[in-house]
Short mmCIF file of N, CA and C in Angstrom, two decimals:
data_model
loop_
_atom_site.label_atom_id
_atom_site.label_comp_id
_atom_site.label_asym_id
_atom_site.label_seq_id
_atom_site.Cartn_x
_atom_site.Cartn_y
_atom_site.Cartn_z
N MET A 22 105.69 77.18 43.46
CA MET A 22 105.48 78.23 42.49
C MET A 22 106.58 79.27 42.59
N GLU A 23 107.22 79.56 41.47
CA GLU A 23 108.24 80.59 41.46
C GLU A 23 107.57 81.95 41.30
N THR A 24 108.02 82.93 42.06
CA THR A 24 107.44 84.27 41.99
C THR A 24 108.51 85.27 41.63
N ARG A 25 108.08 86.46 41.20
CA ARG A 25 109.03 87.49 40.80
C ARG A 25 109.75 88.12 41.98
N SER A 26 109.05 88.26 43.11
CA SER A 26 109.68 88.83 44.30
C SER A 26 108.85 88.47 45.53
N GLY A 27 109.40 88.75 46.69
CA GLY A 27 108.71 88.49 47.94
C GLY A 27 107.86 89.65 48.42
N CYS A 28 107.69 90.67 47.60
CA CYS A 28 106.86 91.83 47.96
C CYS A 28 105.43 91.37 48.18
N PRO A 29 104.79 91.77 49.29
CA PRO A 29 103.42 91.35 49.55
C PRO A 29 102.44 91.71 48.43
N ILE A 30 102.60 92.89 47.83
CA ILE A 30 101.70 93.28 46.75
C ILE A 30 101.95 92.38 45.54
N ASN A 31 103.19 92.12 45.21
CA ASN A 31 103.51 91.20 44.11
C ASN A 31 102.94 89.81 44.38
N GLN A 32 103.10 89.33 45.60
CA GLN A 32 102.59 88.00 45.93
C GLN A 32 101.08 87.93 45.74
N ALA A 33 100.37 88.97 46.15
CA ALA A 33 98.92 89.00 45.97
C ALA A 33 98.55 89.04 44.50
N VAL A 34 99.22 89.90 43.74
CA VAL A 34 98.93 90.00 42.30
C VAL A 34 99.22 88.67 41.61
N GLU A 35 100.28 88.01 41.98
CA GLU A 35 100.59 86.72 41.36
C GLU A 35 99.59 85.64 41.75
N ALA A 36 99.00 85.73 42.93
CA ALA A 36 98.02 84.73 43.36
C ALA A 36 96.69 84.87 42.64
N PHE A 37 96.24 86.10 42.42
CA PHE A 37 94.92 86.27 41.82
C PHE A 37 94.80 87.52 40.96
N GLY A 38 95.90 88.02 40.44
CA GLY A 38 95.88 89.29 39.73
C GLY A 38 95.68 89.20 38.23
N ASP A 39 95.40 88.03 37.69
CA ASP A 39 95.15 87.96 36.26
C ASP A 39 93.72 88.40 35.96
N ARG A 40 93.37 88.41 34.73
CA ARG A 40 92.08 88.93 34.28
C ARG A 40 90.88 88.16 34.84
N TRP A 41 91.01 86.87 35.15
CA TRP A 41 89.85 86.05 35.49
C TRP A 41 89.79 85.52 36.91
N SER A 42 90.88 85.36 37.59
CA SER A 42 90.87 84.65 38.88
C SER A 42 89.96 85.28 39.92
N LEU A 43 90.04 86.59 40.10
CA LEU A 43 89.16 87.23 41.09
C LEU A 43 87.69 87.11 40.71
N LEU A 44 87.41 87.09 39.41
CA LEU A 44 86.02 86.95 38.97
C LEU A 44 85.50 85.54 39.23
N VAL A 45 86.35 84.54 39.04
CA VAL A 45 85.96 83.16 39.36
C VAL A 45 85.71 83.05 40.86
N LEU A 46 86.62 83.59 41.66
CA LEU A 46 86.44 83.57 43.11
C LEU A 46 85.20 84.37 43.52
N ARG A 47 84.95 85.49 42.85
CA ARG A 47 83.74 86.29 43.12
C ARG A 47 82.48 85.46 42.89
N ASP A 48 82.45 84.73 41.77
CA ASP A 48 81.25 83.95 41.45
C ASP A 48 81.03 82.81 42.44
N ILE A 49 82.10 82.26 42.98
CA ILE A 49 81.96 81.23 44.01
C ILE A 49 81.52 81.88 45.32
N THR A 50 82.14 83.01 45.66
CA THR A 50 81.86 83.70 46.92
C THR A 50 80.45 84.26 46.97
N PHE A 51 80.07 85.03 45.97
CA PHE A 51 78.80 85.73 46.00
C PHE A 51 77.69 85.01 45.25
N GLY A 52 78.05 84.20 44.27
CA GLY A 52 77.05 83.54 43.45
C GLY A 52 76.72 82.13 43.89
N GLY A 53 77.51 81.59 44.82
CA GLY A 53 77.26 80.24 45.30
C GLY A 53 77.50 79.17 44.24
N ARG A 54 78.20 79.52 43.18
CA ARG A 54 78.48 78.55 42.11
C ARG A 54 79.70 77.74 42.52
N ARG A 55 79.55 76.42 42.54
CA ARG A 55 80.65 75.59 43.03
C ARG A 55 81.06 74.49 42.07
N HIS A 56 80.41 74.45 40.90
CA HIS A 56 80.72 73.43 39.90
C HIS A 56 81.11 74.10 38.60
N PHE A 57 81.94 73.43 37.82
CA PHE A 57 82.45 73.98 36.58
C PHE A 57 81.33 74.52 35.69
N ARG A 58 80.32 73.74 35.43
CA ARG A 58 79.24 74.15 34.52
C ARG A 58 78.47 75.36 35.06
N GLU A 59 78.27 75.43 36.37
CA GLU A 59 77.60 76.60 36.97
C GLU A 59 78.44 77.86 36.76
N LEU A 60 79.74 77.72 36.95
CA LEU A 60 80.63 78.86 36.78
C LEU A 60 80.67 79.31 35.32
N LEU A 61 80.70 78.36 34.42
CA LEU A 61 80.74 78.67 33.00
C LEU A 61 79.44 79.34 32.55
N ALA A 62 78.32 78.74 32.90
CA ALA A 62 77.02 79.26 32.47
C ALA A 62 76.68 80.59 33.14
N GLY A 63 77.15 80.79 34.37
CA GLY A 63 76.81 81.99 35.12
C GLY A 63 77.75 83.16 34.94
N SER A 64 78.77 83.00 34.10
CA SER A 64 79.75 84.06 33.92
C SER A 64 79.18 85.20 33.09
N GLN A 65 78.93 86.32 33.72
CA GLN A 65 78.42 87.49 32.99
C GLN A 65 79.48 88.06 32.06
N GLU A 66 80.73 87.78 32.37
CA GLU A 66 81.81 88.30 31.54
C GLU A 66 82.16 87.37 30.38
N GLY A 67 81.55 86.18 30.34
CA GLY A 67 81.72 85.27 29.22
C GLY A 67 83.05 84.54 29.19
N ILE A 68 83.47 84.00 30.31
CA ILE A 68 84.73 83.27 30.35
C ILE A 68 84.65 82.03 29.45
N ALA A 69 85.72 81.74 28.74
CA ALA A 69 85.80 80.56 27.89
C ALA A 69 86.08 79.34 28.75
N SER A 70 85.62 78.17 28.32
CA SER A 70 85.75 76.96 29.13
C SER A 70 87.21 76.61 29.40
N ASN A 71 88.10 76.79 28.41
CA ASN A 71 89.51 76.46 28.63
C ASN A 71 90.16 77.41 29.63
N ILE A 72 89.75 78.68 29.61
CA ILE A 72 90.28 79.65 30.58
C ILE A 72 89.76 79.33 31.97
N LEU A 73 88.48 79.00 32.08
CA LEU A 73 87.91 78.64 33.38
C LEU A 73 88.62 77.42 33.95
N ALA A 74 88.82 76.40 33.14
CA ALA A 74 89.51 75.19 33.61
C ALA A 74 90.92 75.53 34.11
N ASP A 75 91.62 76.38 33.37
CA ASP A 75 92.97 76.79 33.76
C ASP A 75 92.95 77.57 35.07
N ARG A 76 92.03 78.52 35.21
CA ARG A 76 91.98 79.33 36.43
C ARG A 76 91.60 78.50 37.64
N LEU A 77 90.65 77.59 37.48
CA LEU A 77 90.29 76.72 38.61
C LEU A 77 91.49 75.90 39.04
N LYS A 78 92.22 75.36 38.08
CA LYS A 78 93.42 74.58 38.40
C LYS A 78 94.45 75.44 39.14
N ARG A 79 94.68 76.65 38.64
CA ARG A 79 95.64 77.56 39.29
C ARG A 79 95.20 77.95 40.70
N LEU A 80 93.91 78.21 40.86
CA LEU A 80 93.40 78.62 42.18
C LEU A 80 93.50 77.48 43.18
N VAL A 81 93.33 76.25 42.74
CA VAL A 81 93.53 75.09 43.62
C VAL A 81 95.02 74.98 43.96
N GLU A 82 95.88 75.08 42.96
CA GLU A 82 97.32 74.98 43.19
C GLU A 82 97.84 76.07 44.12
N SER A 83 97.25 77.26 44.05
CA SER A 83 97.71 78.36 44.89
C SER A 83 97.08 78.37 46.28
N GLY A 84 96.19 77.41 46.55
CA GLY A 84 95.61 77.30 47.88
C GLY A 84 94.41 78.19 48.14
N LEU A 85 93.80 78.75 47.09
CA LEU A 85 92.62 79.58 47.29
C LEU A 85 91.33 78.80 47.15
N LEU A 86 91.40 77.65 46.49
CA LEU A 86 90.25 76.75 46.35
C LEU A 86 90.69 75.33 46.66
N THR A 87 89.73 74.51 47.07
CA THR A 87 89.95 73.06 47.11
C THR A 87 88.98 72.45 46.10
N ARG A 88 89.34 71.28 45.63
CA ARG A 88 88.50 70.58 44.65
C ARG A 88 88.18 69.20 45.20
N ASP A 89 86.89 68.97 45.42
CA ASP A 89 86.42 67.68 45.88
C ASP A 89 86.03 66.88 44.64
N ASP A 90 86.78 65.84 44.34
CA ASP A 90 86.50 65.04 43.15
C ASP A 90 85.81 63.75 43.56
N PRO A 91 84.50 63.67 43.34
CA PRO A 91 83.73 62.51 43.81
C PRO A 91 83.90 61.26 42.96
N GLY A 92 84.65 61.34 41.88
CA GLY A 92 84.88 60.16 41.04
C GLY A 92 84.36 60.35 39.64
N ARG A 93 84.61 59.36 38.84
CA ARG A 93 84.27 59.38 37.41
C ARG A 93 82.78 59.61 37.18
N GLY A 94 82.50 60.56 36.27
CA GLY A 94 81.11 60.81 35.91
C GLY A 94 80.34 61.70 36.88
N ARG A 95 80.97 62.16 37.92
CA ARG A 95 80.29 63.03 38.89
C ARG A 95 80.97 64.39 38.90
N ARG A 96 80.22 65.39 39.28
CA ARG A 96 80.73 66.76 39.26
C ARG A 96 81.66 67.05 40.43
N ALA A 97 82.79 67.65 40.12
CA ALA A 97 83.69 68.11 41.16
C ALA A 97 83.11 69.37 41.79
N THR A 98 83.29 69.52 43.09
CA THR A 98 82.82 70.69 43.81
C THR A 98 84.03 71.49 44.26
N TYR A 99 83.99 72.79 44.00
CA TYR A 99 85.06 73.69 44.42
C TYR A 99 84.62 74.41 45.69
N SER A 100 85.55 74.54 46.63
CA SER A 100 85.27 75.23 47.89
C SER A 100 86.34 76.28 48.14
N LEU A 101 85.92 77.37 48.73
CA LEU A 101 86.86 78.41 49.13
C LEU A 101 87.69 77.93 50.30
N THR A 102 88.93 78.35 50.36
CA THR A 102 89.78 78.12 51.53
C THR A 102 89.71 79.37 52.40
N GLU A 103 90.28 79.29 53.57
CA GLU A 103 90.29 80.45 54.46
C GLU A 103 90.94 81.68 53.80
N PRO A 104 92.09 81.53 53.12
CA PRO A 104 92.64 82.73 52.46
C PRO A 104 91.69 83.34 51.43
N ALA A 105 90.93 82.54 50.72
CA ALA A 105 89.97 83.07 49.74
C ALA A 105 88.80 83.76 50.45
N ILE A 106 88.36 83.20 51.55
CA ILE A 106 87.28 83.82 52.32
C ILE A 106 87.72 85.19 52.84
N GLN A 107 88.99 85.29 53.21
CA GLN A 107 89.50 86.57 53.72
C GLN A 107 89.65 87.63 52.64
N LEU A 108 89.29 87.32 51.40
CA LEU A 108 89.26 88.32 50.33
C LEU A 108 88.00 89.19 50.37
N VAL A 109 87.04 88.86 51.20
CA VAL A 109 85.79 89.64 51.24
C VAL A 109 86.06 91.14 51.45
N PRO A 110 86.93 91.56 52.38
CA PRO A 110 87.20 93.00 52.49
C PRO A 110 87.86 93.58 51.24
N VAL A 111 88.64 92.76 50.53
CA VAL A 111 89.25 93.20 49.28
C VAL A 111 88.16 93.45 48.23
N TYR A 112 87.21 92.52 48.13
CA TYR A 112 86.08 92.72 47.22
C TYR A 112 85.33 94.00 47.58
N ALA A 113 85.13 94.22 48.85
CA ALA A 113 84.42 95.43 49.29
C ALA A 113 85.18 96.68 48.87
N ALA A 114 86.50 96.68 49.04
CA ALA A 114 87.31 97.83 48.66
C ALA A 114 87.32 98.02 47.14
N LEU A 115 87.46 96.93 46.39
CA LEU A 115 87.43 97.03 44.93
C LEU A 115 86.06 97.52 44.44
N GLY A 116 85.00 97.00 45.06
CA GLY A 116 83.66 97.44 44.69
C GLY A 116 83.45 98.91 44.98
N SER A 117 83.91 99.38 46.12
CA SER A 117 83.78 100.80 46.47
C SER A 117 84.52 101.67 45.46
N TRP A 118 85.71 101.24 45.09
CA TRP A 118 86.48 101.99 44.11
C TRP A 118 85.74 102.01 42.77
N GLY A 119 85.22 100.87 42.35
CA GLY A 119 84.48 100.78 41.09
C GLY A 119 83.23 101.65 41.09
N LEU A 120 82.54 101.71 42.24
CA LEU A 120 81.36 102.57 42.34
C LEU A 120 81.70 104.03 42.08
N ARG A 121 82.86 104.45 42.55
CA ARG A 121 83.25 105.85 42.46
C ARG A 121 83.90 106.23 41.12
N HIS A 122 84.58 105.27 40.51
CA HIS A 122 85.44 105.63 39.39
C HIS A 122 85.12 104.94 38.07
N ARG A 123 84.08 104.11 38.04
CA ARG A 123 83.70 103.42 36.81
C ARG A 123 82.19 103.43 36.66
N GLU A 124 81.74 103.35 35.41
CA GLU A 124 80.31 103.26 35.16
C GLU A 124 79.86 101.83 35.45
N THR A 125 78.81 101.71 36.24
CA THR A 125 78.32 100.38 36.63
C THR A 125 76.82 100.31 36.37
N SER A 126 76.29 99.09 36.38
CA SER A 126 74.85 98.92 36.20
C SER A 126 74.21 98.69 37.56
N GLU A 127 72.96 99.09 37.69
CA GLU A 127 72.26 99.02 38.97
C GLU A 127 72.26 97.61 39.57
N PRO A 128 71.84 96.57 38.83
CA PRO A 128 71.81 95.25 39.46
C PRO A 128 73.18 94.77 39.93
N LEU A 129 74.22 95.18 39.21
CA LEU A 129 75.55 94.70 39.55
C LEU A 129 76.27 95.57 40.57
N ARG A 130 75.75 96.74 40.86
CA ARG A 130 76.40 97.61 41.84
C ARG A 130 75.82 97.45 43.24
N VAL A 131 74.68 96.82 43.35
CA VAL A 131 73.96 96.79 44.62
C VAL A 131 74.74 96.04 45.71
N ARG A 132 75.40 94.95 45.36
CA ARG A 132 76.18 94.23 46.38
C ARG A 132 77.33 95.09 46.88
N ALA A 133 77.99 95.79 45.97
CA ALA A 133 79.09 96.66 46.38
C ALA A 133 78.59 97.75 47.32
N GLU A 134 77.43 98.31 47.01
CA GLU A 134 76.85 99.33 47.88
C GLU A 134 76.52 98.76 49.26
N LEU A 135 75.95 97.57 49.28
CA LEU A 135 75.60 96.94 50.55
C LEU A 135 76.85 96.59 51.36
N LEU A 136 77.88 96.06 50.69
CA LEU A 136 79.12 95.74 51.40
C LEU A 136 79.77 97.01 51.95
N GLU A 137 79.72 98.08 51.18
CA GLU A 137 80.29 99.34 51.64
C GLU A 137 79.52 99.87 52.85
N ALA A 138 78.20 99.85 52.76
CA ALA A 138 77.37 100.37 53.85
C ALA A 138 77.47 99.50 55.10
N GLY A 139 77.56 98.19 54.92
CA GLY A 139 77.61 97.27 56.06
C GLY A 139 78.95 97.26 56.77
N GLY A 140 79.99 97.61 56.03
CA GLY A 140 81.32 97.71 56.62
C GLY A 140 81.84 96.41 57.21
N PRO A 141 82.86 96.51 58.05
CA PRO A 141 83.51 95.34 58.61
C PRO A 141 82.59 94.37 59.35
N THR A 142 81.52 94.86 59.93
CA THR A 142 80.59 93.96 60.64
C THR A 142 79.91 93.02 59.66
N LEU A 143 79.40 93.57 58.56
CA LEU A 143 78.77 92.73 57.53
C LEU A 143 79.79 91.79 56.91
N TRP A 144 80.99 92.28 56.64
CA TRP A 144 82.03 91.44 56.04
C TRP A 144 82.34 90.24 56.94
N ALA A 145 82.47 90.51 58.24
CA ALA A 145 82.77 89.42 59.18
C ALA A 145 81.64 88.41 59.22
N ASP A 146 80.39 88.89 59.24
CA ASP A 146 79.25 87.97 59.24
C ASP A 146 79.23 87.12 57.97
N PHE A 147 79.47 87.76 56.84
CA PHE A 147 79.48 87.04 55.56
C PHE A 147 80.60 86.01 55.53
N MET A 148 81.78 86.39 56.03
CA MET A 148 82.90 85.44 56.06
C MET A 148 82.59 84.25 56.96
N ASP A 149 81.92 84.48 58.08
CA ASP A 149 81.52 83.38 58.96
C ASP A 149 80.56 82.43 58.24
N GLU A 150 79.64 82.99 57.46
CA GLU A 150 78.71 82.15 56.70
C GLU A 150 79.45 81.36 55.63
N LEU A 151 80.42 81.99 54.97
CA LEU A 151 81.21 81.28 53.97
C LEU A 151 82.01 80.14 54.62
N ARG A 152 82.51 80.38 55.81
CA ARG A 152 83.25 79.32 56.53
C ARG A 152 82.34 78.13 56.82
N ALA A 153 81.09 78.40 57.14
CA ALA A 153 80.14 77.31 57.40
C ALA A 153 79.89 76.51 56.13
N VAL A 154 79.70 77.18 55.02
CA VAL A 154 79.39 76.51 53.75
C VAL A 154 80.61 75.78 53.19
N HIS A 155 81.75 76.43 53.18
CA HIS A 155 82.92 75.91 52.48
C HIS A 155 83.90 75.13 53.36
N LEU A 156 83.93 75.44 54.65
CA LEU A 156 84.91 74.81 55.53
C LEU A 156 84.28 73.92 56.59
N GLY A 157 82.95 73.90 56.64
CA GLY A 157 82.26 73.06 57.62
C GLY A 157 82.24 73.62 59.02
N ALA A 158 82.50 74.91 59.17
CA ALA A 158 82.44 75.55 60.48
C ALA A 158 80.97 75.62 60.92
N PRO A 159 80.73 75.77 62.21
CA PRO A 159 79.34 75.91 62.67
C PRO A 159 78.69 77.14 62.04
N ALA A 160 77.43 77.01 61.69
CA ALA A 160 76.69 78.14 61.10
C ALA A 160 76.48 79.21 62.15
N PRO A 161 76.71 80.47 61.77
CA PRO A 161 76.51 81.56 62.74
C PRO A 161 75.03 81.79 63.02
N ASP A 162 74.75 82.34 64.19
CA ASP A 162 73.39 82.72 64.55
C ASP A 162 73.09 84.12 64.01
N GLY A 163 71.84 84.44 63.98
CA GLY A 163 71.44 85.80 63.62
C GLY A 163 71.07 85.94 62.17
N PRO A 164 70.77 87.18 61.77
CA PRO A 164 70.36 87.44 60.39
C PRO A 164 71.49 87.08 59.42
N SER A 165 71.11 86.56 58.28
CA SER A 165 72.08 86.08 57.31
C SER A 165 72.57 87.19 56.39
N ALA A 166 73.88 87.41 56.38
CA ALA A 166 74.48 88.37 55.45
C ALA A 166 74.29 87.89 54.02
N THR A 167 74.37 86.59 53.81
CA THR A 167 74.19 86.01 52.47
C THR A 167 72.80 86.33 51.95
N GLU A 168 71.79 86.18 52.80
CA GLU A 168 70.42 86.48 52.38
C GLU A 168 70.24 87.97 52.08
N LYS A 169 70.86 88.84 52.87
CA LYS A 169 70.79 90.28 52.61
C LYS A 169 71.37 90.61 51.24
N LEU A 170 72.56 90.05 50.95
CA LEU A 170 73.21 90.31 49.67
C LEU A 170 72.38 89.77 48.50
N ALA A 171 71.85 88.56 48.67
CA ALA A 171 71.04 87.94 47.61
C ALA A 171 69.75 88.71 47.38
N ALA A 172 69.11 89.13 48.45
CA ALA A 172 67.85 89.88 48.34
C ALA A 172 68.08 91.23 47.65
N ALA A 173 69.15 91.89 48.00
CA ALA A 173 69.46 93.19 47.38
C ALA A 173 69.73 93.01 45.89
N TYR A 174 70.45 91.98 45.53
CA TYR A 174 70.74 91.71 44.12
C TYR A 174 69.45 91.35 43.36
N ALA A 175 68.63 90.51 43.96
CA ALA A 175 67.36 90.11 43.32
C ALA A 175 66.45 91.31 43.13
N ALA A 176 66.35 92.15 44.14
CA ALA A 176 65.49 93.33 44.03
C ALA A 176 65.99 94.27 42.93
N ALA A 177 67.30 94.45 42.83
CA ALA A 177 67.85 95.32 41.80
C ALA A 177 67.70 94.70 40.41
N SER A 178 67.77 93.39 40.33
CA SER A 178 67.64 92.69 39.05
C SER A 178 66.20 92.76 38.53
N ASP A 179 65.23 92.77 39.45
CA ASP A 179 63.83 92.83 39.07
C ASP A 179 63.37 94.24 38.70
N ALA A 180 64.12 95.22 39.16
CA ALA A 180 63.72 96.63 38.94
C ALA A 180 63.87 97.05 37.50
#
């Protein structure tokens, strides 16, 4: 991939700085959506199927996702790579900024609030759980960060 410069900020923006890539990664990371149809149907922002297909292809090419293709007629499964898992603190920082500087809705702000409150300890626990799901690492012991995030979202969605 040709890039505009070797600046670390430029490299990050080129890897996932378009309108949709971080949202696709967010839906895989926090929503547990790993198949094309799940990502398409679950997109609150209404991503078009051609854009989703393009972003998934780009994210695989850039090393942020892997695609397990089980063969003709079966659904491909997308998995986060280690660099994508390490975006969790970035999501936390973006969410914190959004909480302070943009109007948000209660059900959609609750994860950002929880990530902010939990800090690096929660982020590390969540990343370990993602490694178990996506990379086959051993599952961590103790309370599940994934369950905490899901429960907070569900409670806010029901309110």
